[in-house]
Short mmCIF file of C-alpha atoms in Angstrom, two decimals:
data_model
loop_
_atom_site.label_atom_id
_atom_site.label_comp_id
_atom_site.label_asym_id
_atom_site.label_seq_id
_atom_site.Cartn_x
_atom_site.Cartn_y
_atom_site.Cartn_z
CA MET A 1 96.95 -21.63 14.59
CA LEU A 2 93.17 -21.46 14.40
CA ILE A 3 93.12 -17.79 13.62
CA ASP A 4 94.28 -16.75 10.22
CA TRP A 5 94.54 -12.97 10.44
CA PHE A 6 94.32 -12.45 6.69
CA THR A 7 91.08 -14.39 6.72
CA VAL A 8 89.92 -12.40 9.70
CA VAL A 9 90.50 -9.14 7.82
CA ALA A 10 89.04 -10.55 4.67
CA GLN A 11 85.97 -11.80 6.51
CA ALA A 12 85.58 -8.45 8.24
CA VAL A 13 85.70 -6.73 4.86
CA ASN A 14 83.38 -9.35 3.42
CA PHE A 15 80.97 -8.77 6.25
CA ALA A 16 81.08 -5.03 5.77
CA LEU A 17 80.40 -5.58 2.08
CA LEU A 18 77.57 -7.92 2.91
CA VAL A 19 76.08 -5.32 5.24
CA TRP A 20 76.12 -2.83 2.40
CA LEU A 21 74.70 -5.35 -0.07
CA MET A 22 71.93 -6.37 2.28
CA LYS A 23 71.13 -2.78 2.99
CA ARG A 24 71.09 -2.05 -0.70
CA PHE A 25 69.10 -5.07 -1.87
CA LEU A 26 67.10 -6.18 1.11
CA TYR A 27 66.38 -3.85 3.98
CA LYS A 28 65.90 -0.65 2.08
CA PRO A 29 63.57 -1.99 -0.61
CA ILE A 30 61.61 -4.08 1.84
CA LEU A 31 61.25 -1.28 4.37
CA ASN A 32 60.38 1.14 1.60
CA ALA A 33 57.74 -1.23 0.29
CA ILE A 34 56.33 -1.67 3.79
CA ALA A 35 56.37 2.07 4.39
CA LYS A 36 54.67 2.67 1.05
CA ARG A 37 52.07 0.05 1.77
CA ASP A 38 51.47 1.51 5.21
CA ALA A 39 51.17 4.94 3.68
CA ARG A 40 48.86 3.58 1.04
CA VAL A 41 46.73 1.76 3.57
CA ALA A 42 46.68 4.88 5.71
CA ALA A 43 45.73 6.94 2.68
CA VAL A 44 43.02 4.47 1.74
CA LEU A 45 41.76 4.45 5.31
CA ALA A 46 41.87 8.22 5.45
CA ASP A 47 40.09 8.36 2.14
CA ALA A 48 37.55 5.88 3.42
CA ASP A 49 37.13 7.97 6.55
CA THR A 50 36.72 11.07 4.44
CA LYS A 51 34.23 9.34 2.20
CA ARG A 52 32.40 7.94 5.17
CA ASP A 53 32.24 11.37 6.73
CA GLU A 54 31.16 12.81 3.43
CA ALA A 55 28.58 10.08 3.00
CA GLY A 56 27.38 10.74 6.53
CA ARG A 57 27.11 14.42 5.82
CA GLU A 58 25.32 13.75 2.55
CA ARG A 59 22.99 11.34 4.29
CA GLU A 60 22.24 13.93 6.94
CA GLU A 61 21.68 16.51 4.23
CA PHE A 62 19.46 14.09 2.37
CA ASP A 63 17.52 13.26 5.53
CA ARG A 64 17.12 16.94 6.28
CA LYS A 65 15.96 17.70 2.75
CA ASN A 66 13.66 14.73 2.82
CA ALA A 67 12.11 15.85 6.07
CA GLU A 68 11.80 19.37 4.73
CA PHE A 69 10.22 18.05 1.55
CA ASP A 70 7.77 15.96 3.58
CA ARG A 71 6.86 18.94 5.70
CA GLU A 72 6.42 21.14 2.65
CA ARG A 73 4.41 18.48 0.87
CA ASP A 74 2.17 17.99 3.90
CA ALA A 75 1.71 21.73 4.26
CA ARG A 76 0.94 22.14 0.60
CA SER A 77 -1.41 19.20 0.45
CA ALA A 78 -3.18 20.48 3.56
CA LYS A 79 -3.46 23.89 1.97
CA VAL A 80 -4.69 22.39 -1.28
CA ARG A 81 -7.19 20.21 0.60
CA GLU A 82 -8.37 23.23 2.51
CA ALA A 83 -8.66 25.30 -0.66
CA ALA A 84 -10.44 22.46 -2.44
CA SER A 85 -12.79 22.03 0.49
CA ALA A 86 -13.50 25.75 0.61
CA GLU A 87 -13.99 25.85 -3.13
CA GLY A 88 -16.26 22.80 -2.90
CA GLU A 89 -18.28 24.44 -0.13
CA ARG A 90 -18.49 27.60 -2.13
CA LEU A 91 -19.55 25.79 -5.30
CA LEU A 92 -22.01 23.72 -3.33
CA ALA A 93 -23.46 26.80 -1.68
CA GLU A 94 -23.61 28.56 -5.00
CA ALA A 95 -25.26 25.57 -6.62
CA ARG A 96 -27.66 25.29 -3.70
CA ALA A 97 -28.44 28.99 -3.93
CA LYS A 98 -28.98 28.71 -7.66
CA ALA A 99 -31.09 25.62 -7.20
CA ASP A 100 -33.10 27.38 -4.50
CA ALA A 101 -33.52 30.45 -6.67
CA LEU A 102 -34.48 28.29 -9.61
CA SER A 103 -36.85 26.34 -7.46
CA VAL A 104 -38.40 29.52 -6.13
CA ARG A 105 -38.65 30.89 -9.61
CA ARG A 106 -40.19 27.71 -10.89
CA GLN A 107 -42.54 27.62 -7.97
CA ALA A 108 -43.46 31.21 -8.49
CA ALA A 109 -43.85 30.60 -12.21
CA ARG A 110 -46.02 27.61 -11.60
CA ARG A 111 -48.09 29.48 -9.09
CA SER A 112 -48.40 32.38 -11.42
CA GLU A 113 -49.29 30.09 -14.25
CA ALA A 114 -51.79 28.22 -12.14
CA ARG A 115 -53.21 31.45 -10.88
CA SER A 116 -53.48 32.82 -14.38
CA LEU A 117 -55.08 29.63 -15.53
CA HIS A 118 -57.52 29.68 -12.67
CA GLN A 119 -58.28 33.26 -13.23
CA ALA A 120 -58.73 32.71 -16.89
CA LEU A 121 -60.93 29.72 -16.27
CA ALA A 122 -62.91 31.50 -13.60
CA ARG A 123 -63.36 34.56 -15.73
CA GLN A 124 -64.20 32.53 -18.74
CA ALA A 125 -66.74 30.53 -16.77
CA GLN A 126 -68.08 33.65 -15.15
CA GLN A 127 -68.32 35.49 -18.40
CA GLU A 128 -69.96 32.56 -20.10
CA VAL A 129 -72.48 32.15 -17.30
CA PHE A 130 -73.29 35.80 -17.18
CA ALA A 131 -73.30 36.16 -20.90
CA ILE A 132 -75.88 33.40 -21.07
CA ALA A 133 -77.85 34.94 -18.21
CA ARG A 134 -77.63 38.37 -19.72
CA LYS A 135 -78.68 37.10 -23.12
CA ALA A 136 -81.58 35.17 -21.63
CA LEU A 137 -82.74 38.14 -19.65
CA ALA A 138 -82.25 40.45 -22.61
CA ASP A 139 -84.32 38.13 -24.72
CA LEU A 140 -86.98 38.16 -22.08
CA ALA A 141 -86.89 41.92 -21.69
CA THR A 142 -90.03 43.39 -23.11
CA THR A 143 -91.69 46.79 -22.98
CA SER A 144 -93.81 45.67 -20.15
CA LEU A 145 -90.75 44.50 -18.34
CA GLU A 146 -89.10 47.84 -18.96
CA GLU A 147 -92.14 49.58 -17.71
CA ARG A 148 -92.21 47.41 -14.67
CA ILE A 149 -88.57 48.13 -14.11
CA CYS A 150 -89.24 51.79 -14.39
CA GLU A 151 -91.99 51.46 -11.85
CA VAL A 152 -89.82 49.53 -9.50
CA PHE A 153 -87.09 52.20 -9.91
CA ILE A 154 -89.55 54.99 -9.22
CA GLY A 155 -90.96 53.12 -6.27
CA ARG A 156 -87.52 52.59 -4.85
CA LEU A 157 -86.71 56.23 -5.43
CA ARG A 158 -89.69 57.23 -3.44
CA GLU A 159 -88.92 54.80 -0.71
CA LEU A 160 -85.42 56.14 -0.41
CA GLU A 161 -84.68 57.69 2.93
CA GLY A 162 -82.04 58.19 5.56
CA GLU A 163 -78.40 58.51 4.84
CA ALA A 164 -78.58 57.16 1.32
CA LYS A 165 -81.17 59.70 0.42
CA ASP A 166 -79.10 62.55 1.93
CA GLU A 167 -75.98 61.51 0.11
CA LEU A 168 -77.76 61.22 -3.19
CA ALA A 169 -79.45 64.58 -2.64
CA LYS A 170 -76.10 66.13 -1.86
CA ALA A 171 -74.60 64.62 -4.97
CA LEU A 172 -77.46 65.80 -7.11
CA ALA A 173 -77.26 69.26 -5.66
CA SER A 174 -73.53 69.58 -6.05
CA ASP A 175 -73.39 68.21 -9.57
CA GLU A 176 -73.44 70.96 -12.11
CA ALA A 177 -74.06 68.61 -14.97
CA PRO A 178 -77.47 67.02 -15.31
CA ALA A 179 -77.80 63.71 -13.52
CA LEU A 180 -77.46 60.71 -15.84
CA VAL A 181 -80.21 58.17 -16.20
CA ARG A 182 -79.14 55.09 -18.14
CA SER A 183 -81.42 52.36 -19.41
CA VAL A 184 -81.18 49.45 -21.78
CA ALA A 185 -83.94 50.69 -24.01
CA GLU A 186 -85.00 54.15 -24.87
CA LEU A 187 -87.38 55.37 -22.17
CA SER A 188 -90.66 56.69 -23.23
CA SER A 189 -91.53 60.27 -22.49
CA ASP A 190 -94.03 59.14 -19.88
CA GLN A 191 -91.42 57.12 -18.15
CA ARG A 192 -89.02 60.02 -18.33
CA ALA A 193 -91.65 62.34 -16.92
CA SER A 194 -92.47 59.87 -14.16
CA ILE A 195 -88.83 59.59 -13.20
CA GLN A 196 -88.41 63.38 -13.33
CA LYS A 197 -91.43 63.80 -11.20
CA ALA A 198 -90.40 61.17 -8.69
CA LEU A 199 -86.97 62.79 -8.33
CA ASP A 200 -88.40 66.27 -7.95
CA VAL A 201 -90.83 65.05 -5.31
CA THR A 202 -88.34 62.95 -3.46
CA PHE A 203 -85.63 65.56 -3.24
CA SER A 204 -87.97 68.53 -3.29
CA MET A 205 -86.07 70.25 -6.04
CA GLU A 206 -85.88 70.24 -9.77
CA VAL A 207 -83.34 67.76 -10.80
CA PRO A 208 -81.99 68.21 -14.32
CA LEU A 209 -81.70 64.89 -16.11
CA ARG A 210 -80.25 63.49 -19.26
CA PHE A 211 -81.12 60.03 -20.57
CA GLU A 212 -78.84 57.47 -22.21
CA THR A 213 -79.26 53.92 -23.35
CA SER A 214 -76.76 51.31 -22.20
CA PRO A 215 -77.02 47.66 -23.30
CA ASP A 216 -74.59 46.74 -20.49
CA LEU A 217 -77.34 47.10 -17.97
CA VAL A 218 -79.07 44.08 -19.52
CA SER A 219 -82.29 45.21 -18.08
CA GLY A 220 -82.81 48.06 -15.65
CA ILE A 221 -82.44 51.77 -14.91
CA GLU A 222 -79.56 53.54 -13.25
CA LEU A 223 -79.28 57.10 -11.85
CA SER A 224 -75.81 58.51 -11.32
CA ALA A 225 -74.71 61.94 -10.17
CA ASN A 226 -71.36 63.17 -9.00
CA GLY A 227 -70.10 59.70 -8.15
CA CYS A 228 -73.27 58.53 -6.41
CA LYS A 229 -75.38 55.95 -8.12
CA LEU A 230 -78.87 54.61 -7.65
CA GLY A 231 -80.35 52.01 -9.82
CA TRP A 232 -82.01 48.79 -10.37
CA SER A 233 -80.92 46.51 -13.10
CA ILE A 234 -80.43 42.88 -13.69
CA ALA A 235 -76.77 43.72 -14.48
CA GLU A 236 -76.39 44.80 -10.91
CA TYR A 237 -77.78 41.54 -9.72
CA LEU A 238 -75.50 39.76 -12.10
CA ARG A 239 -72.54 41.82 -10.86
CA SER A 240 -73.44 40.99 -7.31
CA LEU A 241 -73.69 37.35 -8.23
CA ALA A 242 -70.39 37.54 -10.03
CA LYS A 243 -68.83 39.09 -6.96
CA SER A 244 -70.19 36.35 -4.78
CA VAL A 245 -68.96 33.69 -7.19
CA GLY A 246 -65.56 35.46 -7.43
CA ASP A 247 -65.32 35.55 -3.65
CA LEU A 248 -66.12 31.91 -3.46
CA VAL A 249 -63.50 31.10 -6.10
CA ASP A 250 -60.97 33.25 -4.30
CA GLU A 251 -61.66 31.57 -1.01
CA GLY A 252 -61.31 28.17 -2.61
CA LEU A 253 -58.01 29.09 -4.22
CA GLU A 254 -56.68 30.61 -1.02
CA SER A 255 -57.56 27.55 0.99
CA GLU A 256 -55.87 25.40 -1.67
CA GLY A 257 -52.84 27.73 -1.72
CA SER A 258 -52.43 27.60 2.06
CA ALA A 259 -52.62 23.82 1.91
CA LEU A 260 -49.92 23.74 -0.76
CA PRO A 261 -47.04 21.35 -0.10
CA THR A 262 -43.63 22.94 -0.33
CA ASP A 263 -41.96 20.20 -2.28
CA GLU A 264 -41.56 20.46 -5.94
CA SER A 265 -43.52 17.43 -6.96
CA ALA A 266 -46.55 18.46 -5.03
CA LEU A 267 -46.54 21.73 -6.86
CA ASP A 268 -47.74 19.92 -9.90
CA GLY A 269 -51.12 19.72 -8.28
CA VAL A 270 -51.16 23.55 -8.30
CA ALA A 271 -53.33 25.77 -6.25
CA VAL A 272 -53.08 29.47 -6.72
CA ASP A 273 -54.09 32.55 -4.88
CA GLY A 274 -57.66 33.47 -5.34
CA ALA A 275 -58.37 34.87 -8.71
CA ALA A 276 -60.08 38.14 -8.42
CA PRO A 277 -63.11 38.30 -10.63
CA ALA A 278 -64.28 41.55 -11.95
CA LEU A 279 -65.65 43.28 -8.95
CA PRO A 280 -68.42 45.85 -9.04
CA THR A 281 -67.32 49.35 -8.31
CA PRO A 282 -68.03 50.65 -4.82
CA ALA A 283 -70.80 52.80 -6.18
CA ALA A 284 -72.43 49.88 -7.81
CA GLN A 285 -72.08 47.87 -4.64
CA LYS A 286 -73.75 50.65 -2.81
CA ALA A 287 -76.43 50.86 -5.41
CA ILE A 288 -76.98 47.14 -5.18
CA ALA A 289 -77.14 47.37 -1.46
CA ASP A 290 -79.54 50.19 -1.76
CA GLY A 291 -81.53 48.48 -4.46
CA SER A 292 -81.78 45.19 -2.58
CA MET B 1 91.07 -33.83 10.27
CA GLN B 2 90.63 -30.17 9.67
CA LEU B 3 89.47 -28.04 12.51
CA SER B 4 88.77 -25.01 10.33
CA PRO B 5 87.87 -24.41 6.70
CA ASP B 6 90.75 -21.93 6.74
CA GLN B 7 92.98 -24.86 6.24
CA ILE B 8 91.46 -25.59 2.85
CA VAL B 9 93.39 -23.20 0.67
CA PHE B 10 92.47 -22.95 -3.00
CA TRP B 11 94.95 -20.28 -3.99
CA GLN B 12 97.72 -18.36 -2.22
CA TYR B 13 99.97 -15.49 -3.12
CA GLY B 14 102.07 -14.28 -0.24
CA VAL B 15 99.76 -13.49 2.62
CA PHE B 16 96.85 -13.33 0.23
CA LYS B 17 95.04 -16.56 -0.02
CA LEU B 18 91.69 -17.88 -1.08
CA ASN B 19 90.59 -20.49 1.39
CA ALA B 20 87.29 -22.30 1.84
CA THR B 21 86.17 -19.82 4.48
CA ILE B 22 86.46 -16.86 2.15
CA ALA B 23 85.14 -18.78 -0.82
CA PHE B 24 82.04 -20.05 0.98
CA THR B 25 81.56 -16.61 2.49
CA TRP B 26 81.50 -15.15 -1.00
CA ALA B 27 79.11 -17.84 -2.07
CA LEU B 28 76.83 -17.01 0.84
CA MET B 29 77.15 -13.32 0.06
CA LEU B 30 76.22 -14.03 -3.52
CA VAL B 31 73.25 -16.13 -2.54
CA LEU B 32 71.99 -13.53 -0.07
CA ALA B 33 72.55 -10.55 -2.32
CA VAL B 34 71.24 -12.15 -5.50
CA GLY B 35 68.33 -13.76 -3.68
CA SER B 36 67.38 -10.44 -2.12
CA ARG B 37 67.79 -8.66 -5.41
CA LEU B 38 65.65 -11.19 -7.25
CA ILE B 39 62.89 -10.93 -4.71
CA THR B 40 63.04 -7.20 -4.16
CA ARG B 41 63.24 -6.50 -7.88
CA ARG B 42 59.52 -6.93 -8.19
CA LEU B 43 58.43 -5.46 -4.94
CA THR B 44 54.94 -4.17 -4.77
CA ASP B 45 53.28 -1.88 -2.31
CA ASP B 46 49.92 -3.49 -3.01
CA VAL B 47 47.99 -5.01 -0.20
CA GLY B 48 48.69 -8.57 -1.38
CA PRO B 49 52.47 -9.01 -1.88
CA SER B 50 54.07 -12.17 -3.32
CA ARG B 51 55.01 -15.11 -1.09
CA TRP B 52 58.75 -14.40 -1.29
CA GLN B 53 58.18 -10.76 -0.55
CA SER B 54 56.01 -11.71 2.38
CA LEU B 55 58.78 -14.03 3.62
CA LEU B 56 61.39 -11.28 3.43
CA GLU B 57 59.01 -8.81 5.06
CA ILE B 58 58.40 -11.25 7.88
CA VAL B 59 62.17 -11.78 8.32
CA VAL B 60 62.99 -8.09 8.24
CA THR B 61 60.15 -6.96 10.48
CA GLY B 62 60.89 -9.90 12.80
CA ILE B 63 64.49 -8.79 13.17
CA GLU B 64 63.30 -5.25 13.70
CA GLN B 65 60.93 -6.33 16.45
CA GLN B 66 63.66 -8.40 18.12
CA ILE B 67 66.00 -5.42 18.13
CA GLU B 68 63.26 -3.29 19.62
CA THR B 69 62.57 -5.96 22.21
CA VAL B 70 66.18 -5.81 23.36
CA GLY B 71 65.65 -2.15 24.14
CA LEU B 72 66.99 -0.24 21.18
CA LYS B 73 64.66 2.64 20.55
CA ASP B 74 65.25 3.15 16.85
CA PRO B 75 65.69 -0.36 15.45
CA ARG B 76 66.21 0.77 11.85
CA ARG B 77 69.54 2.34 12.76
CA TYR B 78 70.84 -1.04 13.84
CA LEU B 79 68.91 -3.20 11.41
CA ASP B 80 71.61 -3.22 8.72
CA PHE B 81 74.33 -4.42 11.04
CA LEU B 82 72.45 -6.71 13.39
CA GLY B 83 70.17 -8.08 10.68
CA THR B 84 73.07 -8.92 8.41
CA LEU B 85 74.87 -10.53 11.33
CA PHE B 86 71.89 -12.78 12.01
CA LEU B 87 71.17 -13.56 8.37
CA PHE B 88 74.80 -14.38 7.61
CA VAL B 89 75.26 -16.67 10.58
CA ALA B 90 71.87 -18.29 10.08
CA THR B 91 72.41 -18.85 6.36
CA ALA B 92 75.87 -20.22 7.05
CA ALA B 93 74.33 -22.66 9.53
CA LEU B 94 71.39 -23.63 7.31
CA CYS B 95 73.66 -24.40 4.39
CA THR B 96 75.38 -27.15 6.34
CA ILE B 97 72.86 -29.55 4.87
CA ILE B 98 74.52 -29.06 1.49
CA PRO B 99 77.10 -31.78 0.94
CA GLY B 100 80.66 -30.51 0.60
CA TYR B 101 79.76 -27.25 2.23
CA GLU B 102 82.05 -25.87 4.90
CA SER B 103 80.39 -23.29 7.09
CA PRO B 104 82.46 -20.10 7.29
CA THR B 105 81.26 -19.67 10.86
CA ALA B 106 83.06 -22.90 11.73
CA SER B 107 86.22 -20.92 11.18
CA LEU B 108 87.50 -19.06 14.19
CA SER B 109 88.81 -16.41 11.80
CA THR B 110 85.26 -15.66 10.68
CA THR B 111 83.84 -15.61 14.16
CA VAL B 112 86.70 -13.42 15.31
CA ALA B 113 86.09 -11.13 12.39
CA LEU B 114 82.38 -10.94 13.28
CA ALA B 115 83.21 -10.41 16.95
CA LEU B 116 85.62 -7.67 15.95
CA THR B 117 82.93 -5.98 13.93
CA VAL B 118 80.73 -6.09 16.99
CA PHE B 119 83.68 -4.83 19.03
CA VAL B 120 83.93 -1.87 16.67
CA ALA B 121 80.21 -1.41 16.26
CA VAL B 122 79.51 -1.15 19.98
CA PRO B 123 81.60 1.99 20.55
CA TRP B 124 80.57 3.30 17.13
CA PHE B 125 76.88 3.18 18.00
CA GLY B 126 77.66 4.18 21.59
CA ILE B 127 79.46 7.33 20.51
CA ARG B 128 76.72 8.09 17.97
CA GLY B 129 74.14 7.60 20.64
CA GLN B 130 75.57 9.55 23.54
CA GLY B 131 78.67 11.29 22.26
CA LEU B 132 82.32 10.46 22.76
CA GLY B 133 82.48 11.75 26.32
CA GLY B 134 79.34 10.06 27.36
CA TYR B 135 80.49 6.80 25.89
CA LEU B 136 83.92 6.96 27.53
CA ARG B 137 82.35 7.88 30.86
CA SER B 138 80.36 4.69 30.68
CA TYR B 139 83.63 2.80 31.26
CA MET B 140 83.98 4.50 34.63
CA GLU B 141 80.61 3.53 35.92
CA PRO B 142 79.60 3.20 38.62
CA THR B 143 83.10 4.42 39.73
CA PHE B 144 86.41 4.99 37.99
CA ILE B 145 87.72 1.91 39.83
CA MET B 146 85.60 -0.13 37.49
CA LEU B 147 87.45 1.21 34.42
CA PRO B 148 89.88 -1.71 34.04
CA PHE B 149 87.16 -4.21 34.70
CA ASN B 150 84.94 -2.60 32.12
CA ILE B 151 87.74 -2.67 29.58
CA ILE B 152 88.45 -6.31 30.39
CA SER B 153 84.73 -7.01 30.16
CA GLU B 154 84.61 -5.38 26.73
CA ALA B 155 87.51 -7.40 25.45
CA SER B 156 86.48 -10.65 27.03
CA ARG B 157 82.91 -10.51 25.79
CA THR B 158 84.18 -9.96 22.29
CA LEU B 159 86.39 -12.95 22.65
CA ALA B 160 83.54 -14.92 24.21
CA LEU B 161 81.30 -13.93 21.33
CA ALA B 162 83.83 -15.17 18.81
CA VAL B 163 84.71 -18.37 20.59
CA ARG B 164 81.09 -19.22 21.44
CA LEU B 165 80.01 -19.12 17.83
CA PHE B 166 83.13 -20.83 16.61
CA GLY B 167 82.88 -23.55 19.25
CA ASN B 168 79.27 -24.28 18.53
CA MET B 169 79.59 -24.33 14.79
CA MET B 170 82.88 -26.11 14.72
CA SER B 171 81.74 -28.67 17.23
CA GLY B 172 78.67 -29.34 15.20
CA ALA B 173 80.74 -29.96 12.13
CA MET B 174 83.24 -32.00 14.08
CA ILE B 175 80.60 -34.17 15.73
CA LEU B 176 78.99 -34.73 12.37
CA ALA B 177 82.32 -35.73 10.85
CA ILE B 178 83.09 -38.09 13.69
CA LEU B 179 79.60 -39.62 13.61
CA VAL B 180 79.81 -40.12 9.87
CA THR B 181 82.88 -42.23 10.44
CA ILE B 182 81.20 -44.24 13.21
CA THR B 183 77.59 -44.55 12.13
CA PRO B 184 77.55 -43.47 8.54
CA PHE B 185 73.81 -43.45 7.67
CA LEU B 186 71.08 -42.68 10.13
CA PHE B 187 72.59 -40.90 13.05
CA PRO B 188 74.36 -38.11 11.11
CA VAL B 189 70.99 -37.10 9.67
CA VAL B 190 69.61 -36.58 13.15
CA MET B 191 72.71 -34.71 14.13
CA THR B 192 72.46 -32.57 11.02
CA VAL B 193 68.92 -31.60 11.96
CA LEU B 194 70.10 -30.86 15.46
CA GLY B 195 72.98 -28.90 13.96
CA LEU B 196 70.51 -26.78 11.98
CA LEU B 197 68.65 -25.95 15.15
CA THR B 198 71.87 -25.20 16.98
CA GLY B 199 73.08 -23.03 14.14
CA LEU B 200 69.88 -20.97 14.10
CA VAL B 201 69.98 -20.62 17.88
CA GLN B 202 73.58 -19.50 17.66
CA ALA B 203 72.74 -16.98 14.97
CA TYR B 204 69.99 -15.65 17.16
CA ILE B 205 72.26 -15.55 20.22
CA PHE B 206 75.06 -13.84 18.34
CA ALA B 207 72.81 -11.14 16.96
CA ILE B 208 70.95 -10.65 20.23
CA LEU B 209 74.18 -10.38 22.22
CA ALA B 210 75.50 -7.81 19.77
CA ALA B 211 72.22 -5.92 20.16
CA VAL B 212 72.50 -6.11 23.92
CA TYR B 213 76.04 -4.76 23.88
CA ILE B 214 75.03 -1.94 21.58
CA ALA B 215 72.00 -1.20 23.72
CA ALA B 216 74.19 -1.09 26.81
CA ALA B 217 76.55 1.30 25.09
CA THR B 218 73.94 3.61 23.59
CA ARG B 219 71.80 4.18 26.65
CA ALA B 220 74.27 3.55 29.43
CA ARG B 221 73.12 6.24 31.80
CA LYS B 222 70.06 8.39 31.93
CA PRO B 223 69.21 10.48 35.01
CA ASP B 224 66.06 9.40 36.77
CA ALA B 225 63.61 11.53 38.66
CA LYS B 226 65.68 11.50 41.88
CA GLY B 227 68.74 12.95 40.19
CA GLN B 228 70.54 9.68 40.58
CA SER B 229 71.50 7.56 37.68
CA GLU B 230 71.49 3.87 37.25
CA PRO B 231 72.68 1.80 34.34
CA GLU B 232 69.78 0.29 32.55
CA GLN B 233 70.02 -3.41 32.60
CA PRO B 234 69.87 -5.04 29.23
CA ILE B 235 67.83 -8.19 29.11
CA ALA B 236 69.49 -11.15 30.71
CA THR B 237 70.25 -12.98 27.52
CA GLU B 238 73.95 -13.09 28.15
CA GLY B 239 73.68 -15.01 31.37
CA LEU B 240 71.42 -17.53 29.74
CA VAL B 241 73.79 -17.98 26.85
CA HIS B 242 76.77 -18.38 29.11
CA GLY B 243 74.89 -20.87 31.15
#
């Protein structure tokens, strides 16, 4: 008999036992290990996915912040550049204005200085020239010269006519104080009488007079009443000369001033407005005009 | 000449006996269990497992895939039974290269016992799968006239299962024994190699047929869209094996 039923049963039991043993020692542990590994791999992959997503988000955030930073930086640098440029312009304008003002001031100062210098020089020269002239004439003035001057004055008084004569007559008439006759030297009584007489005759009235000596006249006689003046003196000539010289100096300075270069360096050459020399008073001018 | 290792009896007490079949079965059980234990003792769920663990994983997942290929939806439910069936038969065949070894599967008692376990397992899984009524109704498909034929089919395929394995394994051993007496040196080696191949193929066939029977029992009938029902055809392994 090929089939031994006890062996059959025993083998069936053995097989059942083997199934249990294999389940216990093989399938379960192996399947568990595989499941765990799968779970682990899945977890690692999920973690990697999460990290990748997170990294992506962080990268996006970083990119966004970077772009924002760039924009902000550009905006700020533009603003700073603008502010710096404006400040630079302002400082430049201020500096330019200061430089201009300084330049103008310097120019003005130089002009003023030059003018003062010119004036001083002109006056000094004028004064020296006239002082010399006056001294020479004073030295030359003698009694005979004084007499001659007196004669010339009287002659001129007599020759006086027209508007000048009317004005002087009006002045003499309106003046309550005696008319002033000034001379360098004391006039003699004859001279005084001659002058009195000439006045009385010329203006057909009695003209009260008072006599004074004035060295300023250098040499000559001068009649003044209520602002009007008539006279003949070398001082008048000298004043007239001084005026002419002053005018000439003034003209020269003006022409130099108008030709002035505007640049700073050229200012060193300096030309100033005409220095005004001591001008004769209007009355004196009139007297000179009348006298000459 | 012994036709079966059953005839080698080491110890007997009444009906109880310890023959070579049982002894070598125990030895195989020991080897399988201890080997599995030794390997699975240091299992790791790391990405790089050891070589032995990889081997066992390949074997187990391979069996699982084969079961799934046959058409069983949840292979883990059947893995214990079908996997052990394959591993036992395969190990029993592979060990034939050991001198003095008598394969337990060369004993008709063993193959009958295995076939009987399949015979029990098929209705067991069938009833678990579709309930007692559903399983019993499958015997009357397509009509109740087929009931006796189905029962005969059930019994005969169990017998066929047992005899097929026994015949193949026994014949291998027999041919080897005969050849050893005729051409003692070279030819038996070739035949042994061929026997190894045959043994593995038989292990595969035995396990696959069991899977097919179980598959047929567990998903015998499922209504289709037209309201009709047709038995799902298991893969045509049986015909090939019979051929």
